[in-house]
Coordinates of C-alpha atoms and ligand atoms in Angstrom, one line a residue:
M805 CA -17.9 32.1 16.7
A806 CA -18.4 28.8 18.9
T807 CA -15.2 27.4 20.9
Q808 CA -14.7 24.3 22.0
S809 CA -11.3 23.3 23.7
F810 CA -10.0 19.7 23.9
D811 CA -6.7 17.9 25.0
V812 CA -6.3 16.5 21.7
V813 CA -7.7 17.4 18.3
V814 CA -6.8 15.6 15.5
V815 CA -7.3 17.0 11.8
G816 CA -8.0 14.2 9.0
A817 CA -9.6 11.2 10.1
G818 CA -7.9 9.0 7.6
P819 CA -6.1 5.4 9.3
G820 CA -3.5 7.9 10.7
G821 CA -6.1 10.2 12.5
Y822 CA -8.6 8.4 13.7
V823 CA -6.6 5.7 14.9
C824 CA -4.5 7.9 16.7
A825 CA -8.2 9.9 18.1
I826 CA -9.2 6.5 19.3
R827 CA -6.2 5.8 21.5
S828 CA -6.0 9.6 22.7
A829 CA -9.4 8.9 24.3
Q830 CA -8.6 5.4 25.4
M831 CA -5.8 7.4 27.3
G832 CA -7.9 9.6 29.3
L833 CA -7.8 12.8 27.1
K834 CA -10.9 14.9 25.9
T835 CA -10.3 14.5 22.0
A836 CA -12.1 15.8 18.7
I837 CA -11.7 14.7 15.5
I838 CA -12.4 17.2 12.5
E839 CA -12.8 15.6 9.1
R840 CA -13.6 17.8 5.8
E841 CA -14.7 14.6 3.3
Y842 CA -15.1 11.3 4.7
L843 CA -14.3 9.0 7.8
G844 CA -11.7 6.5 7.1
G845 CA -10.1 8.9 4.7
V846 CA -8.7 7.9 1.8
C847 CA -7.4 4.3 2.8
L848 CA -10.9 3.3 3.4
N849 CA -12.9 5.6 0.9
V850 CA -10.7 5.9 -2.4
G851 CA -7.5 3.9 -2.0
C852 CA -6.5 0.3 0.2
I853 CA -10.8 -0.8 0.6
P854 CA -11.9 -0.2 -2.4
S855 CA -9.0 -1.2 -4.5
K856 CA -8.9 -4.6 -3.0
A857 CA -12.8 -5.3 -3.1
L858 CA -11.8 -4.5 -7.2
I859 CA -9.0 -6.3 -7.3
T860 CA -10.4 -9.2 -5.5
A861 CA -13.2 -9.5 -8.0
G862 CA -11.0 -9.5 -10.8
H863 CA -8.8 -12.2 -9.3
F864 CA -12.6 -14.2 -8.8
L865 CA -13.4 -13.8 -12.4
H866 CA -9.7 -14.4 -14.1
K867 CA -9.6 -17.9 -11.8
M868 CA -13.7 -18.5 -13.3
Q869 CA -11.9 -17.9 -16.6
H870 CA -9.1 -19.8 -16.5
D871 CA -8.9 -22.1 -13.7
A872 CA -12.6 -23.6 -13.1
P873 CA -12.2 -25.7 -16.4
T874 CA -9.0 -27.1 -15.4
M875 CA -10.6 -28.2 -11.9
G876 CA -13.6 -29.7 -13.5
L877 CA -16.0 -26.5 -13.3
T878 CA -18.5 -26.2 -16.2
I879 CA -19.4 -22.2 -16.5
N880 CA -22.5 -22.7 -18.5
G881 CA -22.7 -19.2 -20.4
D882 CA -20.5 -16.4 -20.1
V883 CA -19.1 -15.2 -17.1
K884 CA -21.0 -11.4 -17.6
V885 CA -18.9 -8.2 -16.0
D886 CA -21.5 -5.4 -14.7
M887 CA -19.6 -2.9 -13.5
K888 CA -22.4 -0.5 -11.7
Q889 CA -23.1 -3.6 -9.6
M890 CA -19.3 -4.0 -9.2
Q891 CA -19.4 -0.4 -8.1
V892 CA -22.6 -0.7 -5.6
W893 CA -21.0 -3.6 -3.8
K894 CA -17.8 -1.8 -3.8
K895 CA -19.7 1.2 -2.0
S896 CA -21.1 -1.1 0.3
V897 CA -17.9 -2.5 1.4
C898 CA -16.2 1.3 2.3
D899 CA -19.3 2.5 3.8
R900 CA -19.6 -0.7 6.0
M901 CA -15.7 0.1 7.1
A902 CA -16.4 4.1 7.3
G903 CA -19.7 3.3 9.5
G904 CA -17.5 1.3 11.6
V905 CA -15.2 3.9 12.2
E906 CA -17.9 6.3 13.2
A907 CA -19.2 3.7 15.8
L908 CA -15.5 3.3 17.1
L909 CA -15.2 7.0 17.7
K910 CA -18.2 7.9 19.2
G911 CA -18.2 4.7 21.5
N912 CA -14.9 5.8 22.4
T913 CA -16.4 9.5 23.3
V914 CA -13.9 11.3 20.3
T915 CA -16.1 14.4 19.6
I916 CA -16.6 13.9 15.6
I917 CA -16.3 17.6 14.0
R918 CA -17.5 17.9 9.9
G919 CA -15.7 20.7 8.2
E920 CA -12.2 21.8 6.5
A921 CA -9.8 22.9 9.7
S922 CA -6.9 25.3 9.2
F923 CA -4.7 26.9 11.8
K924 CA -4.6 30.2 12.9
S925 CA -2.3 29.8 15.2
T926 CA -0.2 27.3 17.0
T927 CA -3.5 26.7 19.7
E928 CA -6.3 27.7 17.5
L929 CA -8.2 25.7 14.4
A930 CA -10.7 27.7 12.7
V931 CA -13.1 25.3 10.5
K932 CA -15.4 25.5 7.8
T933 CA -18.4 23.2 9.3
S934 CA -20.3 21.1 6.6
A935 CA -23.1 23.0 8.1
G936 CA -21.8 26.1 6.6
G937 CA -20.8 28.1 10.1
T938 CA -17.5 28.5 11.5
E939 CA -16.4 27.2 14.6
S940 CA -12.9 27.8 16.8
I941 CA -11.1 24.8 18.0
T942 CA -8.4 24.9 20.6
A943 CA -6.5 22.3 22.1
K944 CA -3.2 21.6 24.2
N945 CA -2.2 19.5 21.4
F946 CA -2.6 19.0 17.6
V947 CA -2.5 16.2 15.5
I948 CA -2.2 16.9 11.9
A949 CA -3.0 13.6 9.8
T950 CA -4.6 15.5 6.7
G951 CA -3.0 13.1 4.3
S952 CA -2.1 12.9 0.6
R953 CA -3.1 13.6 -3.0
P954 CA -2.7 12.3 -6.3
I955 CA 0.1 14.2 -8.4
E956 CA -0.7 15.5 -11.3
I957 CA 1.6 15.7 -14.9
P958 CA 1.8 18.6 -17.1
G959 CA -0.6 18.4 -19.8
F960 CA -2.8 15.8 -17.8
A961 CA -4.9 17.4 -15.6
F962 CA -7.7 14.9 -13.6
D963 CA -11.2 15.2 -14.7
E964 CA -11.7 12.1 -13.8
K965 CA -13.6 10.9 -16.9
L966 CA -11.0 10.7 -19.2
V967 CA -8.0 11.4 -17.2
C968 CA -8.6 9.7 -14.0
S969 CA -6.5 9.7 -10.7
S970 CA -6.9 6.2 -8.9
T971 CA -9.8 7.6 -7.4
G972 CA -11.7 8.1 -11.3
G973 CA -9.7 4.7 -11.9
L974 CA -11.3 3.0 -9.0
A975 CA -15.0 4.5 -10.1
I976 CA -15.4 2.9 -13.4
N977 CA -18.8 1.8 -13.9
E978 CA -18.5 0.9 -17.4
N979 CA -16.8 -2.0 -19.7
L980 CA -13.7 -0.3 -21.1
Q981 CA -12.4 -1.4 -24.0
S982 CA -8.8 -0.6 -23.8
A983 CA -6.7 2.2 -20.5
V984 CA -3.6 3.9 -20.8
V985 CA -1.7 3.7 -17.3
I986 CA 0.5 6.1 -16.8
G987 CA 3.2 5.5 -14.0
G988 CA 4.5 1.6 -13.5
G989 CA 4.4 1.7 -9.6
Y990 CA 1.9 0.9 -6.8
I991 CA -1.4 2.1 -8.1
G992 CA -0.7 1.7 -12.1
L993 CA -0.3 -1.7 -11.8
E994 CA -2.9 -2.8 -8.9
I995 CA -5.5 -1.0 -10.8
G996 CA -4.1 -1.9 -14.2
S997 CA -4.0 -5.4 -13.7
M998 CA -7.5 -5.0 -11.8
L999 CA -8.6 -3.6 -15.5
S1000 CA -6.7 -6.5 -17.3
N1001 CA -8.7 -9.2 -15.8
F1002 CA -11.9 -7.7 -16.7
G1003 CA -10.8 -7.1 -20.0
T1004 CA -9.6 -3.8 -20.5
K1005 CA -6.6 -3.7 -22.9
V1006 CA -3.8 -2.1 -21.0
T1007 CA -0.7 -0.4 -21.4
V1008 CA 1.3 0.9 -19.2
V1009 CA 3.5 3.4 -19.7
E1010 CA 6.4 3.9 -17.0
A1011 CA 9.4 6.3 -16.8
S1012 CA 12.0 3.9 -15.5
K1013 CA 14.2 1.3 -16.8
G1014 CA 12.0 -1.4 -15.0
L1015 CA 8.2 -1.7 -13.2
L1016 CA 8.2 -0.7 -9.5
V1017 CA 11.6 0.3 -9.6
G1018 CA 13.1 0.9 -5.8
L1019 CA 9.4 -0.3 -4.5
A1020 CA 9.9 -4.3 -4.6
D1021 CA 12.7 -6.8 -5.0
P1022 CA 13.8 -7.1 -8.7
E1023 CA 13.8 -11.0 -8.7
C1024 CA 9.8 -10.4 -7.5
V1025 CA 9.2 -8.1 -10.0
Q1026 CA 10.3 -10.1 -13.0
V1027 CA 7.6 -12.6 -11.7
V1028 CA 4.5 -10.1 -12.0
A1029 CA 6.0 -8.7 -15.1
R1030 CA 6.2 -12.4 -16.7
K1031 CA 2.3 -12.6 -15.7
L1032 CA 1.4 -9.2 -16.8
K1033 CA 3.0 -10.1 -20.6
K1034 CA 0.8 -13.6 -20.2
N1035 CA -2.4 -11.3 -19.4
G1036 CA -2.0 -9.1 -22.6
V1037 CA -0.5 -5.6 -20.3
D1038 CA 1.6 -4.2 -22.7
V1039 CA 4.6 -2.6 -20.4
M1040 CA 6.4 0.7 -22.3
L1041 CA 9.6 1.0 -20.3
E1042 CA 11.4 4.4 -20.5
A1043 CA 8.7 6.3 -22.0
K1044 CA 7.2 9.6 -21.4
A1045 CA 4.0 10.3 -21.9
K1046 CA 3.3 14.1 -23.9
S1047 CA 0.6 14.7 -24.6
W1048 CA -3.7 13.5 -25.1
K1049 CA -6.7 14.6 -27.2
K1050 CA -10.0 13.6 -26.8
S1051 CA -10.5 11.3 -29.9
G1052 CA -14.5 10.6 -30.3
Q1053 CA -15.6 8.9 -26.9
G1054 CA -12.1 8.2 -25.7
V1055 CA -8.6 9.6 -25.4
E1056 CA -5.1 9.8 -27.8
V1057 CA -2.1 9.8 -25.9
T1058 CA 1.5 10.6 -27.6
V1059 CA 4.2 8.9 -25.8
E1060 CA 7.8 9.1 -26.4
V1061 CA 9.6 6.2 -26.4
G1062 CA 13.6 5.5 -27.2
G1063 CA 13.2 9.2 -29.3
K1064 CA 10.2 8.2 -31.5
E1065 CA 6.7 9.4 -31.1
Q1066 CA 3.7 6.7 -30.6
V1067 CA 0.2 7.5 -30.5
L1068 CA -2.0 5.4 -28.0
K1069 CA -5.7 5.1 -28.2
A1070 CA -7.8 4.3 -25.5
D1071 CA -11.3 4.9 -23.6
K1072 CA -9.3 6.8 -20.5
V1073 CA -6.3 7.6 -19.4
L1074 CA -5.0 7.1 -15.9
V1075 CA -2.3 8.7 -14.2
T1076 CA -0.5 6.9 -11.4
V1077 CA 2.7 8.6 -11.0
G1078 CA 3.0 9.3 -7.2
R1079 CA 0.9 11.1 -4.4
R1080 CA 2.2 14.4 -2.3
P1081 CA 1.7 15.7 1.0
N1082 CA -1.2 18.1 1.7
S1083 CA 1.4 20.5 3.2
D1084 CA -0.1 23.5 1.3
Q1085 CA -3.0 23.5 2.9
A1086 CA -4.4 24.1 6.1
N1087 CA -2.2 27.0 6.8
I1088 CA 0.2 24.3 8.1
K1089 CA 3.3 26.4 7.0
G1090 CA 1.5 30.0 7.8
V1091 CA 1.2 29.1 11.8
G1092 CA 5.4 28.4 11.3
I1093 CA 5.3 24.4 11.0
A1094 CA 8.5 23.3 9.2
I1095 CA 8.3 21.7 5.5
D1096 CA 10.9 20.0 3.8
D1097 CA 12.0 19.8 0.5
K1098 CA 9.7 17.0 -0.8
G1099 CA 6.4 18.6 0.7
F1100 CA 6.6 16.4 3.8
V1101 CA 6.2 17.8 7.4
K1102 CA 9.3 17.8 9.3
V1103 CA 8.8 15.6 12.5
N1104 CA 11.2 14.1 14.9
A1105 CA 11.0 10.1 16.5
Q1106 CA 8.3 11.0 18.0
R1107 CA 6.6 12.5 15.4
R1108 CA 6.8 16.0 16.6
T1109 CA 7.2 18.8 14.5
N1110 CA 9.0 21.8 15.1
V1111 CA 6.4 23.7 17.1
S1112 CA 6.2 21.0 20.0
N1113 CA 2.9 20.8 20.9
I1114 CA 1.8 19.8 16.9
F1115 CA 2.6 16.4 16.1
A1116 CA 2.0 14.6 12.3
I1117 CA 1.5 11.5 11.2
G1118 CA 0.6 8.9 8.1
D1119 CA 1.1 10.2 4.7
I1120 CA 1.9 14.3 5.4
A1121 CA 4.7 13.2 7.6
C1122 CA 6.9 10.9 5.9
Q1123 CA 7.4 7.9 3.4
P1124 CA 6.0 5.1 3.4
M1125 CA 2.9 6.4 2.4
L1126 CA 1.2 3.5 3.8
A1127 CA -1.7 2.6 5.8
H1128 CA -0.4 0.8 8.8
K1129 CA 2.8 3.3 8.7
A1130 CA 0.1 5.6 9.5
S1131 CA -2.0 3.8 12.5
H1132 CA 1.4 2.9 14.0
E1133 CA 2.1 6.4 14.4
G1134 CA -1.3 7.3 15.6
V1135 CA -1.1 5.0 18.6
M1136 CA 1.9 5.8 19.3
V1137 CA 1.4 9.7 18.9
A1138 CA -1.4 9.4 21.2
E1139 CA 0.2 7.3 24.0
I1140 CA 3.2 10.0 23.7
I1141 CA 0.9 13.0 24.7
G1142 CA -0.7 10.9 27.1
G1143 CA 2.6 10.7 29.0
L1144 CA 3.8 7.5 27.8
K1145 CA 7.5 7.4 26.6
R1146 CA 7.4 5.6 23.2
A1147 CA 9.4 7.0 19.9
Y1148 CA 9.5 5.7 16.4
E1149 CA 11.9 3.1 16.3
V1150 CA 10.7 0.0 14.0
K1151 CA 12.6 -2.5 12.1
T1152 CA 10.5 -2.5 9.3
V1153 CA 7.3 -1.3 7.9
P1154 CA 5.8 -4.4 5.7
S1155 CA 4.8 -3.7 2.2
V1156 CA 2.5 -5.3 0.0
I1157 CA 1.7 -4.3 -4.1
F1158 CA -2.0 -6.6 -4.9
V1159 CA -0.6 -7.4 -8.3
D1160 CA -0.9 -11.2 -9.5
P1161 CA 0.8 -12.7 -8.4
E1162 CA 1.0 -10.4 -5.1
I1163 CA 4.5 -9.2 -3.9
A1164 CA 5.1 -8.6 -0.2
A1165 CA 8.3 -7.9 2.2
A1166 CA 9.5 -6.7 5.1
G1167 CA 13.1 -5.9 6.1
M1168 CA 16.1 -4.8 3.5
T1169 CA 16.6 -6.0 -0.1
E1170 CA 19.9 -7.7 -1.0
D1171 CA 21.7 -4.1 -1.8
E1172 CA 20.2 -2.7 1.1
C1173 CA 22.0 -5.3 3.3
K1174 CA 25.1 -4.3 1.9
A1175 CA 24.5 -1.0 1.7
A1176 CA 23.9 -0.9 5.8
G1177 CA 27.5 -3.1 6.1
Y1178 CA 26.4 -6.5 5.7
M1179 CA 28.7 -7.8 3.0
D1180 CA 28.3 -11.7 4.0
L1181 CA 24.6 -13.1 3.3
K1182 CA 23.0 -15.9 3.2
I1183 CA 20.2 -16.1 0.6
G1184 CA 17.7 -19.2 0.4
K1185 CA 14.7 -19.3 -1.8
F1186 CA 11.7 -21.7 -2.0
P1187 CA 9.1 -22.1 -4.8
F1188 CA 5.8 -22.3 -4.5
A1189 CA 5.6 -24.9 -7.2
A1190 CA 6.6 -27.1 -4.5
N1191 CA 4.3 -26.6 -1.8
G1192 CA 1.2 -29.0 -1.9
R1193 CA -1.2 -26.0 -0.8
A1194 CA -0.1 -23.6 -3.8
V1195 CA -0.6 -26.5 -6.5
S1196 CA -3.9 -27.3 -5.1
L1197 CA -4.8 -23.6 -5.6
L1198 CA -3.5 -23.2 -9.2
E1199 CA -1.2 -20.7 -8.0
T1200 CA 2.2 -21.9 -8.3
D1201 CA 3.9 -18.9 -9.6
G1202 CA 7.1 -17.2 -7.5
F1203 CA 8.6 -17.8 -4.3
I1204 CA 9.9 -17.0 -0.5
K1205 CA 13.6 -15.5 -0.5
I1206 CA 15.1 -14.9 2.6
I1207 CA 18.0 -13.2 3.4
A1208 CA 20.0 -13.7 6.3
D1209 CA 22.9 -12.1 8.1
A1210 CA 25.6 -15.2 7.2
K1211 CA 27.5 -15.2 10.6
S1212 CA 24.6 -14.6 12.8
H1213 CA 21.9 -16.2 10.5
I1214 CA 19.6 -13.1 11.8
V1215 CA 17.0 -12.5 9.2
L1216 CA 17.8 -8.9 7.3
G1217 CA 14.7 -9.3 4.5
V1218 CA 11.7 -11.4 3.4
H1219 CA 10.9 -10.9 -0.4
I1220 CA 7.4 -12.9 -1.3
V1221 CA 5.9 -13.1 -4.5
G1222 CA 3.0 -15.5 -4.7
P1223 CA -0.3 -16.8 -3.1
E1224 CA -1.1 -14.9 0.0
A1225 CA 1.8 -12.9 0.0
S1226 CA -0.1 -9.8 1.4
N1227 CA -0.7 -12.4 4.7
L1228 CA 2.5 -14.3 4.7
I1229 CA 4.9 -11.5 5.2
S1230 CA 3.5 -10.7 9.1
E1231 CA 5.6 -13.8 10.1
A1232 CA 8.6 -12.7 8.5
A1233 CA 7.7 -8.9 10.1
L1234 CA 7.6 -10.6 13.3
A1235 CA 10.8 -12.1 12.8
I1236 CA 12.3 -9.0 11.8
E1237 CA 11.4 -6.9 15.0
M1238 CA 11.9 -9.9 17.2
G1239 CA 15.7 -10.3 15.6
A1240 CA 14.7 -14.1 14.8
R1241 CA 17.0 -15.9 13.2
V1242 CA 16.6 -18.3 10.2
E1243 CA 17.0 -21.1 12.3
D1244 CA 13.6 -19.5 14.5
I1245 CA 11.7 -20.0 11.3
A1246 CA 13.0 -23.3 10.1
L1247 CA 12.3 -24.8 13.3
T1248 CA 8.9 -23.3 14.0
I1249 CA 6.1 -26.1 12.8
H1250 CA 4.3 -24.8 10.5
P1251 CA 0.7 -25.9 9.9
H1252 CA 0.2 -28.8 6.6
P1253 CA -1.0 -28.3 4.1
T1254 CA -0.7 -24.7 4.2
L1255 CA 1.4 -21.7 2.2
G1256 CA 3.2 -21.0 5.4
E1257 CA 5.3 -23.9 5.1
T1258 CA 7.0 -21.7 2.3
M1259 CA 8.3 -20.0 4.6
M1260 CA 9.9 -22.3 6.8
E1261 CA 11.1 -24.5 3.5
A1262 CA 12.2 -21.0 2.6
A1263 CA 14.2 -20.7 5.9
E1264 CA 15.6 -24.4 5.5
A1265 CA 16.8 -23.5 2.1
T1266 CA 18.4 -20.7 3.4
L1267 CA 20.5 -23.0 6.0
G1268 CA 21.1 -25.1 3.0
H1269 CA 18.9 -28.1 3.4
A1270 CA 15.1 -27.5 2.8
I1271 CA 13.2 -30.7 2.3
H1272 CA 10.8 -30.4 -1.1
V1273 CA 13.9 -29.2 -3.6
I1274 CA 16.8 -30.7 -4.2
Q1275 CA 19.4 -28.4 -3.0
K1276 CA 23.5 -28.3 -4.4
P1277 CA 26.1 -29.0 -3.6
L1278 CA 24.6 -31.4 -1.3
T1279 CA 27.7 -31.1 1.3
A1280 CA 26.8 -27.4 2.0
A1281 CA 23.4 -28.9 3.6
K1282 CA 25.6 -30.9 6.3
S1283 CA 27.6 -28.0 7.6
A1284 CA 24.5 -25.8 7.5
A1285 CA 22.4 -27.7 10.0
P1286 CA 20.3 -26.1 12.5
R1287 CA 21.5 -25.4 15.8
A1288 CA 18.8 -25.8 18.4
H1289 CA 17.1 -22.8 19.6
A1290 CA 19.3 -20.9 21.8
Ligands
FAD210 P1 -5.5 10.3 4.7 O1 -5.9 8.9 4.5 O2 -4.9 10.5 3.6 O3 -6.8 10.3 4.9 C1 -6.8 12.3 5.3 C2 -8.1 12.8 5.7 O4 -7.7 13.8 6.3 C3 -8.8 12.7 4.7 O5 -10.1 12.0 5.0 C4 -9.1 14.4 4.2 O6 -10.1 14.7 3.9 C5 -9.0 14.8 5.6 N1 -8.2 16.3 5.4 C6 -7.5 16.3 4.8 N2 -7.2 17.9 5.3 C7 -8.0 18.4 5.6 C8 -8.6 19.1 6.5 N3 -7.8 20.7 6.3 N4 -9.4 19.7 7.9 C9 -10.0 18.3 8.0 N5 -9.6 17.2 7.3 C10 -9.1 17.2 6.2 N6 -1.9 1.8 1.7 C11 -1.7 0.6 2.2 O7 -1.1 0.3 3.7 N7 -1.9 -0.4 1.6 C12 -3.0 -0.3 0.7 O8 -3.2 -1.6 -0.2 C13 -3.1 0.6 0.1 N8 -3.9 1.0 -1.1 C14 -3.8 2.1 -1.3 C15 -5.1 2.0 -2.7 C16 -4.5 3.3 -3.5 C17 -5.5 3.9 -4.4 C18 -4.7 4.6 -2.7 C19 -4.9 5.9 -3.2 C20 -3.9 4.5 -1.8 C21 -3.7 3.1 -1.0 N9 -3.0 3.2 0.2 C22 -2.5 2.0 0.5 C23 -2.1 4.5 0.6 C24 -3.2 4.8 2.1 O9 -4.3 4.9 1.4 C25 -2.5 6.0 2.8 O10 -1.2 5.8 2.8 C26 -3.2 6.2 4.0 O11 -5.0 6.3 3.6 C27 -2.5 7.2 4.3 O12 -3.2 7.8 5.7 P2 -3.7 8.9 6.3 O13 -4.7 8.8 7.9 O14 -1.9 9.6 6.7 O15 -4.5 10.2 5.5
NAI211 P1 4.3 5.1 -7.0 O1 5.5 6.0 -6.5 O2 3.9 4.0 -5.8 O3 4.9 4.7 -8.6 C1 4.9 5.6 -9.4 C2 5.3 5.4 -10.9 O4 5.4 6.5 -11.6 C3 7.1 4.8 -10.6 O5 7.0 3.7 -10.8 C4 7.5 6.2 -11.5 O6 8.7 5.8 -11.6 C5 6.5 6.3 -12.5 N1 6.6 7.5 -12.7 C6 6.5 9.1 -12.3 N2 6.3 10.0 -13.6 C7 6.3 9.5 -14.5 C8 6.3 10.0 -15.7 N3 5.9 11.0 -15.8 N4 5.5 8.9 -16.5 C9 5.7 8.1 -16.6 N5 5.7 7.5 -15.2 C10 6.2 8.1 -14.2 O7 3.0 5.6 -6.8 P2 1.8 5.3 -7.3 O8 1.2 4.1 -7.7 O9 1.0 6.6 -7.7 O10 0.9 5.2 -5.7 C11 1.2 6.4 -4.8 C12 1.6 5.9 -3.3 O11 0.7 5.0 -2.5 C13 2.6 4.4 -3.3 O12 4.0 4.9 -3.3 C14 2.0 3.9 -1.8 O13 2.7 4.5 -0.7 C15 0.5 4.1 -1.8 N6 -0.1 3.0 -2.2 C16 0.2 1.7 -1.5 C17 -0.5 0.6 -2.1 C18 -0.3 -0.6 -1.4 O14 0.3 -0.5 -0.1 N7 -0.8 -2.2 -2.0 C19 -1.6 0.3 -3.5 C20 -1.6 1.8 -3.6 C21 -0.8 3.0 -3.2

């Protein structure tokens, strides 16, 4: 068996792993990356990128059908949805991104090993290569970046034809009449809204009392819930999917709500009830690496496991299971191995839920602020309906809400529901990381006419004196006049 030795071996080429490998090579370390399936991981191949491509197409279609006539644009005939061509386009987007990752790894002299890795000891991996052989790989340091997979619920084993995980849901290449989506979290609502935009009758079956519970600001969720209803998506709350059976070409799903059973007929059922870390694979446990009761590899603030030369990053390490958190950890771990002093001490991991309208957040919710001991808060909100750019886009649903400490005016949380929330949230993340005060946002000139002005006006609203909404009581505005930058 051939043996190769490296300074750093990264297992898994998702947004955690490939970024770590590139930074490691940049640090002058002899680096290899091992990947069993696809460069770019879940994110580039069956997660972030394909889902956003399809969501964009659905949004575009919705705009053509609903907004174009208002704007005076006439479409001569029906706009047709060709799901097969859409899959071809989606794949081209993913392939382009994965090809870019390969070029970056090679350009940075990272050795790419295609195959499935398993720990033999804390200094050696056995790799079953895609070519059919076995290789032994030794290294001074290992980084586990093997990600997560969809959770199955009893009785709903994935066949990716009738019972789909997100992977099957993103591969649908036919026009569905109807779909049942079990789980009203990130994936259920992103894929559910996307299918609804393509004309599928969607029913969301959610176990909790609400949608996106604990995942987004409740006021933001209300805006999305109203839009889902308007767009014809049915939502069943406190509902339990019990079983399913084949019916014709489709499925019949039995759901229990309020003690009564209901049968939902559909073309397919999607199960999107969360993801579990892949810590039961690659003999991670077998070599003594500690795993917590939720299945995450236990790590410290450097993302070091209990075995000092082995690190873990991304979905396998801890929540939140988000690509940008994985990449941040990847850079950090490479720099630690390269000798720099680093630790994971971010103030916020911004999040985006690509529903209609988008929800994005940085920092704490009101409840989280109170739990963290901030009892006296200043909260300001500014609606997109009062923003010229939003009006010209016909995207007036939603608002930006800023939560600040009443005494210091330091920004503690920003919650956006509305157009381009995904792009607007980075300003908030920067403000929170830098310990900015509300005045710092309010006194920054934002270009006109842009959606970004909503952030400035939300800051002014927090101080009691937004210009483009009438704030009451009027005296509050004077007492809360902005102070000059310190
Ligand atoms: P992964 O991307 O899961 O990559 C792990 C890699 O390791 C895989 O390629 C796997 O093949 C490989 N691997 C596993 N075991 C082995 C082994 N033994 N040997 C060799 N290789 C191995 N996050 C966002 O931030 N924004 C989004 O918009 C977003 N959208 C999403 C949409 C969907 C439908 C899904 C499912 C997820 C989405 N996510 C999103 C989450 C995001 O995809 C993950 O947080 C991210 O991919 C985690 O990165 P990672 O590097 O930890 O692992
Ligand atoms: P999730 O945790 O976001 O939501 C799961 C939902 O399913 C919850 O609302 C939960 O109450 C519900 N649920 C659980 N068991 C159930 C059952 N038996 N019946 C009915 N409902 C049930 O999980 P999801 O949507 O699978 O996404 C996994 C993760 O992937 C996310 O938490 C996020 O970290 C990541 N992701 C991120 C995206 C983004 O950043 N835009 C997009 C998609 C995924």
